[in-house]
Amino acid sequence: MSLDIDAINRELGHDPEALVRWALSLDGKAICTTNFRPFEAVILHMITQVKPDIPVVWMDSGYNTEATYRFAEEISRQLNLNLTIYHPHRSRAHRDAVEGEFPTIDDPRHAAFTEEVKLEPFQRALREAAPRVWLTALRAEDTAERAQMQPVSINQDGLIKVAPVLHWTAKDMYQYLQKHDLPNNFDYFDPTKVEDKRECGLHLQH
């Protein structure tokens, strides 16, 4: 079945809940990735209202804040998430003992660090889950690169990537959290991005 991506983006691109229903109506396996950053409860709630047992995938680098780990536990319990966690092959303690603290973004070793703790675990998740549809909480406000994206796209491997809240503002996200009495997490840090408006590379590759 061929998809008219342009038509879908025109018709559903500004209606996150309708876009979620459409994405989860497609044949083939769907997954949702999360990093439990601010406002992640929005998409996790939105998708589990349609498909409670959808596989949720978290690439846990091992470098998250304590608040992020507590938030992950809280929202996983509240929404009864079908969560699978992918870790790097080396633990944070192992890596830090051998190579020291994680490198800064201007360090030439940073690309290898990002590959080890985020990109390789994600590739592993894709191989094992073998989804047709990938739901993500990307928002255009996040980075300049994401502002150029469409809510629905198909990558070179044929994976249908769906970003239901791409066009939502922080205010929209906050209002959804309030409406559904969902928790939030603002004590978040990603060492592969470091800066809020910087891409780690995952969404540029996929």
mmCIF file with all atom_site columns, N, CA and C in Angstrom, residues 114-147:
data_model
loop_
_atom_site.group_PDB
_atom_site.id
_atom_site.type_symbol
_atom_site.label_atom_id
_atom_site.label_alt_id
_atom_site.label_comp_id
_atom_site.label_asym_id
_atom_site.label_entity_id
_atom_site.label_seq_id
_atom_site.pdbx_PDB_ins_code
_atom_site.Cartn_x
_atom_site.Cartn_y
_atom_site.Cartn_z
_atom_site.occupancy
_atom_site.B_iso_or_equiv
_atom_site.pdbx_formal_charge
_atom_site.auth_seq_id
_atom_site.auth_comp_id
_atom_site.auth_asym_id
_atom_site.auth_atom_id
_atom_site.pdbx_PDB_model_num
ATOM 1   N N  . THR A 1 114 ? 28.791 9.525  21.352 1.00 0.00 ? 114 THR A N  1
ATOM 2   C CA . THR A 1 114 ? 27.385 9.537  20.942 1.00 0.00 ? 114 THR A CA 1
ATOM 3   C C  . THR A 1 114 ? 27.011 8.225  20.261 1.00 0.00 ? 114 THR A C  1
ATOM 4   N N  . GLU A 1 115 ? 27.883 7.735  19.408 1.00 0.00 ? 115 GLU A N  1
ATOM 5   C CA . GLU A 1 115 ? 27.644 6.460  18.738 1.00 0.00 ? 115 GLU A CA 1
ATOM 6   C C  . GLU A 1 115 ? 27.481 5.341  19.759 1.00 0.00 ? 115 GLU A C  1
ATOM 7   N N  . GLU A 1 116 ? 28.347 5.332  20.768 1.00 0.00 ? 116 GLU A N  1
ATOM 8   C CA . GLU A 1 116 ? 28.328 4.242  21.743 1.00 0.00 ? 116 GLU A CA 1
ATOM 9   C C  . GLU A 1 116 ? 27.089 4.271  22.633 1.00 0.00 ? 116 GLU A C  1
ATOM 10  N N  . VAL A 1 117 ? 26.738 5.437  23.149 1.00 0.00 ? 117 VAL A N  1
ATOM 11  C CA . VAL A 1 117 ? 25.700 5.475  24.182 1.00 0.00 ? 117 VAL A CA 1
ATOM 12  C C  . VAL A 1 117 ? 24.296 5.716  23.646 1.00 0.00 ? 117 VAL A C  1
ATOM 13  N N  . LYS A 1 118 ? 24.161 6.165  22.383 1.00 0.00 ? 118 LYS A N  1
ATOM 14  C CA . LYS A 1 118 ? 22.810 6.416  21.859 1.00 0.00 ? 118 LYS A CA 1
ATOM 15  C C  . LYS A 1 118 ? 22.553 5.787  20.492 1.00 0.00 ? 118 LYS A C  1
ATOM 16  N N  . LEU A 1 119 ? 23.433 6.029  19.526 1.00 0.00 ? 119 LEU A N  1
ATOM 17  C CA . LEU A 1 119 ? 23.126 5.597  18.164 1.00 0.00 ? 119 LEU A CA 1
ATOM 18  C C  . LEU A 1 119 ? 23.185 4.079  18.000 1.00 0.00 ? 119 LEU A C  1
ATOM 19  N N  . GLU A 1 120 ? 24.211 3.439  18.566 1.00 0.00 ? 120 GLU A N  1
ATOM 20  C CA . GLU A 1 120 ? 24.292 1.974  18.459 1.00 0.00 ? 120 GLU A CA 1
ATOM 21  C C  . GLU A 1 120 ? 23.131 1.299  19.193 1.00 0.00 ? 120 GLU A C  1
ATOM 22  N N  . PRO A 1 121 ? 22.776 1.728  20.419 1.00 0.00 ? 121 PRO A N  1
ATOM 23  C CA . PRO A 1 121 ? 21.604 1.126  21.063 1.00 0.00 ? 121 PRO A CA 1
ATOM 24  C C  . PRO A 1 121 ? 20.322 1.299  20.258 1.00 0.00 ? 121 PRO A C  1
ATOM 25  N N  . PHE A 1 122 ? 20.187 2.442  19.572 1.00 0.00 ? 122 PHE A N  1
ATOM 26  C CA . PHE A 1 122 ? 18.992 2.656  18.763 1.00 0.00 ? 122 PHE A CA 1
ATOM 27  C C  . PHE A 1 122 ? 18.983 1.731  17.548 1.00 0.00 ? 122 PHE A C  1
ATOM 28  N N  . GLN A 1 123 ? 20.124 1.570  16.898 1.00 0.00 ? 123 GLN A N  1
ATOM 29  C CA . GLN A 1 123 ? 20.211 0.636  15.778 1.00 0.00 ? 123 GLN A CA 1
ATOM 30  C C  . GLN A 1 123 ? 19.846 -0.782 16.232 1.00 0.00 ? 123 GLN A C  1
ATOM 31  N N  . ARG A 1 124 ? 20.297 -1.139 17.416 1.00 0.00 ? 124 ARG A N  1
ATOM 32  C CA . ARG A 1 124 ? 19.989 -2.458 17.970 1.00 0.00 ? 124 ARG A CA 1
ATOM 33  C C  . ARG A 1 124 ? 18.488 -2.594 18.222 1.00 0.00 ? 124 ARG A C  1
ATOM 34  N N  . ALA A 1 125 ? 17.900 -1.527 18.758 1.00 0.00 ? 125 ALA A N  1
ATOM 35  C CA . ALA A 1 125 ? 16.454 -1.537 19.007 1.00 0.00 ? 125 ALA A CA 1
ATOM 36  C C  . ALA A 1 125 ? 15.666 -1.710 17.714 1.00 0.00 ? 125 ALA A C  1
ATOM 37  N N  . LEU A 1 126 ? 16.081 -1.013 16.661 1.00 0.00 ? 126 LEU A N  1
ATOM 38  C CA . LEU A 1 126 ? 15.388 -1.133 15.379 1.00 0.00 ? 126 LEU A CA 1
ATOM 39  C C  . LEU A 1 126 ? 15.517 -2.546 14.810 1.00 0.00 ? 126 LEU A C  1
ATOM 40  N N  . ARG A 1 127 ? 16.704 -3.126 14.936 1.00 0.00 ? 127 ARG A N  1
ATOM 41  C CA . ARG A 1 127 ? 16.892 -4.491 14.422 1.00 0.00 ? 127 ARG A CA 1
ATOM 42  C C  . ARG A 1 127 ? 16.001 -5.482 15.164 1.00 0.00 ? 127 ARG A C  1
ATOM 43  N N  . GLU A 1 128 ? 15.945 -5.341 16.480 1.00 0.00 ? 128 GLU A N  1
ATOM 44  C CA . GLU A 1 128 ? 15.206 -6.314 17.280 1.00 0.00 ? 128 GLU A CA 1
ATOM 45  C C  . GLU A 1 128 ? 13.693 -6.094 17.201 1.00 0.00 ? 128 GLU A C  1
ATOM 46  N N  . ALA A 1 129 ? 13.252 -4.846 17.194 1.00 0.00 ? 129 ALA A N  1
ATOM 47  C CA . ALA A 1 129 ? 11.817 -4.564 17.158 1.00 0.00 ? 129 ALA A CA 1
ATOM 48  C C  . ALA A 1 129 ? 11.258 -4.675 15.748 1.00 0.00 ? 129 ALA A C  1
ATOM 49  N N  . ALA A 1 130 ? 12.074 -4.341 14.755 1.00 0.00 ? 130 ALA A N  1
ATOM 50  C CA . ALA A 1 130 ? 11.677 -4.388 13.339 1.00 0.00 ? 130 ALA A CA 1
ATOM 51  C C  . ALA A 1 130 ? 10.329 -3.719 13.106 1.00 0.00 ? 130 ALA A C  1
ATOM 52  N N  . PRO A 1 131 ? 10.183 -2.438 13.479 1.00 0.00 ? 131 PRO A N  1
ATOM 53  C CA . PRO A 1 131 ? 8.897  -1.772 13.318 1.00 0.00 ? 131 PRO A CA 1
ATOM 54  C C  . PRO A 1 131 ? 8.664  -1.293 11.887 1.00 0.00 ? 131 PRO A C  1
ATOM 55  N N  . ARG A 1 132 ? 7.398  -1.079 11.561 1.00 0.00 ? 132 ARG A N  1
ATOM 56  C CA . ARG A 1 132 ? 7.053  -0.381 10.319 1.00 0.00 ? 132 ARG A CA 1
ATOM 57  C C  . ARG A 1 132 ? 6.814  1.095  10.601 1.00 0.00 ? 132 ARG A C  1
ATOM 58  N N  . VAL A 1 133 ? 6.353  1.386  11.830 1.00 0.00 ? 133 VAL A N  1
ATOM 59  C CA . VAL A 1 133 ? 6.001  2.752  12.212 1.00 0.00 ? 133 VAL A CA 1
ATOM 60  C C  . VAL A 1 133 ? 6.769  3.127  13.467 1.00 0.00 ? 133 VAL A C  1
ATOM 61  N N  . TRP A 1 134 ? 7.346  4.316  13.463 1.00 0.00 ? 134 TRP A N  1
ATOM 62  C CA . TRP A 1 134 ? 8.107  4.839  14.609 1.00 0.00 ? 134 TRP A CA 1
ATOM 63  C C  . TRP A 1 134 ? 7.484  6.167  15.026 1.00 0.00 ? 134 TRP A C  1
ATOM 64  N N  . LEU A 1 135 ? 6.933  6.201  16.238 1.00 0.00 ? 135 LEU A N  1
ATOM 65  C CA . LEU A 1 135 ? 6.368  7.428  16.792 1.00 0.00 ? 135 LEU A CA 1
ATOM 66  C C  . LEU A 1 135 ? 7.390  8.093  17.701 1.00 0.00 ? 135 LEU A C  1
ATOM 67  N N  . THR A 1 136 ? 7.506  9.398  17.565 1.00 0.00 ? 136 THR A N  1
ATOM 68  C CA . THR A 1 136 ? 8.489  10.153 18.331 1.00 0.00 ? 136 THR A CA 1
ATOM 69  C C  . THR A 1 136 ? 7.910  11.496 18.752 1.00 0.00 ? 136 THR A C  1
ATOM 70  N N  . ALA A 1 137 ? 8.431  12.054 19.832 1.00 0.00 ? 137 ALA A N  1
ATOM 71  C CA . ALA A 1 137 ? 7.913  13.315 20.374 1.00 0.00 ? 137 ALA A CA 1
ATOM 72  C C  . ALA A 1 137 ? 8.658  14.542 19.861 1.00 0.00 ? 137 ALA A C  1
ATOM 73  N N  . LEU A 1 138 ? 9.290  14.441 18.711 1.00 0.00 ? 138 LEU A N  1
ATOM 74  C CA . LEU A 1 138 ? 9.984  15.598 18.136 1.00 0.00 ? 138 LEU A CA 1
ATOM 75  C C  . LEU A 1 138 ? 9.044  16.795 18.041 1.00 0.00 ? 138 LEU A C  1
ATOM 76  N N  . ARG A 1 139 ? 9.606  18.001 18.290 1.00 0.00 ? 139 ARG A N  1
ATOM 77  C CA . ARG A 1 139 ? 8.837  19.231 18.089 1.00 0.00 ? 139 ARG A CA 1
ATOM 78  C C  . ARG A 1 139 ? 9.674  20.234 17.307 1.00 0.00 ? 139 ARG A C  1
ATOM 79  N N  . ALA A 1 140 ? 9.010  20.984 16.445 1.00 0.00 ? 140 ALA A N  1
ATOM 80  C CA . ALA A 1 140 ? 9.701  21.948 15.585 1.00 0.00 ? 140 ALA A CA 1
ATOM 81  C C  . ALA A 1 140 ? 10.437 22.998 16.405 1.00 0.00 ? 140 ALA A C  1
ATOM 82  N N  . GLU A 1 141 ? 9.944  23.295 17.603 1.00 0.00 ? 141 GLU A N  1
ATOM 83  C CA . GLU A 1 141 ? 10.592 24.290 18.461 1.00 0.00 ? 141 GLU A CA 1
ATOM 84  C C  . GLU A 1 141 ? 11.958 23.829 18.959 1.00 0.00 ? 141 GLU A C  1
ATOM 85  N N  . ASP A 1 142 ? 12.219 22.518 18.911 1.00 0.00 ? 142 ASP A N  1
ATOM 86  C CA . ASP A 1 142 ? 13.421 21.981 19.549 1.00 0.00 ? 142 ASP A CA 1
ATOM 87  C C  . ASP A 1 142 ? 14.712 22.455 18.892 1.00 0.00 ? 142 ASP A C  1
ATOM 88  N N  . THR A 1 143 ? 14.811 22.294 17.571 1.00 0.00 ? 143 THR A N  1
ATOM 89  C CA . THR A 1 143 ? 16.035 22.651 16.847 1.00 0.00 ? 143 THR A CA 1
ATOM 90  C C  . THR A 1 143 ? 15.679 23.171 15.465 1.00 0.00 ? 143 THR A C  1
ATOM 91  N N  . ALA A 1 144 ? 16.636 23.823 14.839 1.00 0.00 ? 144 ALA A N  1
ATOM 92  C CA . ALA A 1 144 ? 16.421 24.324 13.476 1.00 0.00 ? 144 ALA A CA 1
ATOM 93  C C  . ALA A 1 144 ? 16.168 23.173 12.507 1.00 0.00 ? 144 ALA A C  1
ATOM 94  N N  . GLU A 1 145 ? 16.857 22.045 12.733 1.00 0.00 ? 145 GLU A N  1
ATOM 95  C CA . GLU A 1 145 ? 16.678 20.890 11.853 1.00 0.00 ? 145 GLU A CA 1
ATOM 96  C C  . GLU A 1 145 ? 15.253 20.341 11.963 1.00 0.00 ? 145 GLU A C  1
ATOM 97  N N  . ARG A 1 146 ? 14.727 20.292 13.180 1.00 0.00 ? 146 ARG A N  1
ATOM 98  C CA . ARG A 1 146 ? 13.387 19.740 13.372 1.00 0.00 ? 146 ARG A CA 1
ATOM 99  C C  . ARG A 1 146 ? 12.310 20.673 12.832 1.00 0.00 ? 146 ARG A C  1
ATOM 100 N N  . ALA A 1 147 ? 12.614 21.964 12.779 1.00 0.00 ? 147 ALA A N  1
ATOM 101 C CA . ALA A 1 147 ? 11.660 22.922 12.221 1.00 0.00 ? 147 ALA A CA 1
ATOM 102 C C  . ALA A 1 147 ? 11.448 22.686 10.727 1.00 0.00 ? 147 ALA A C  1
#
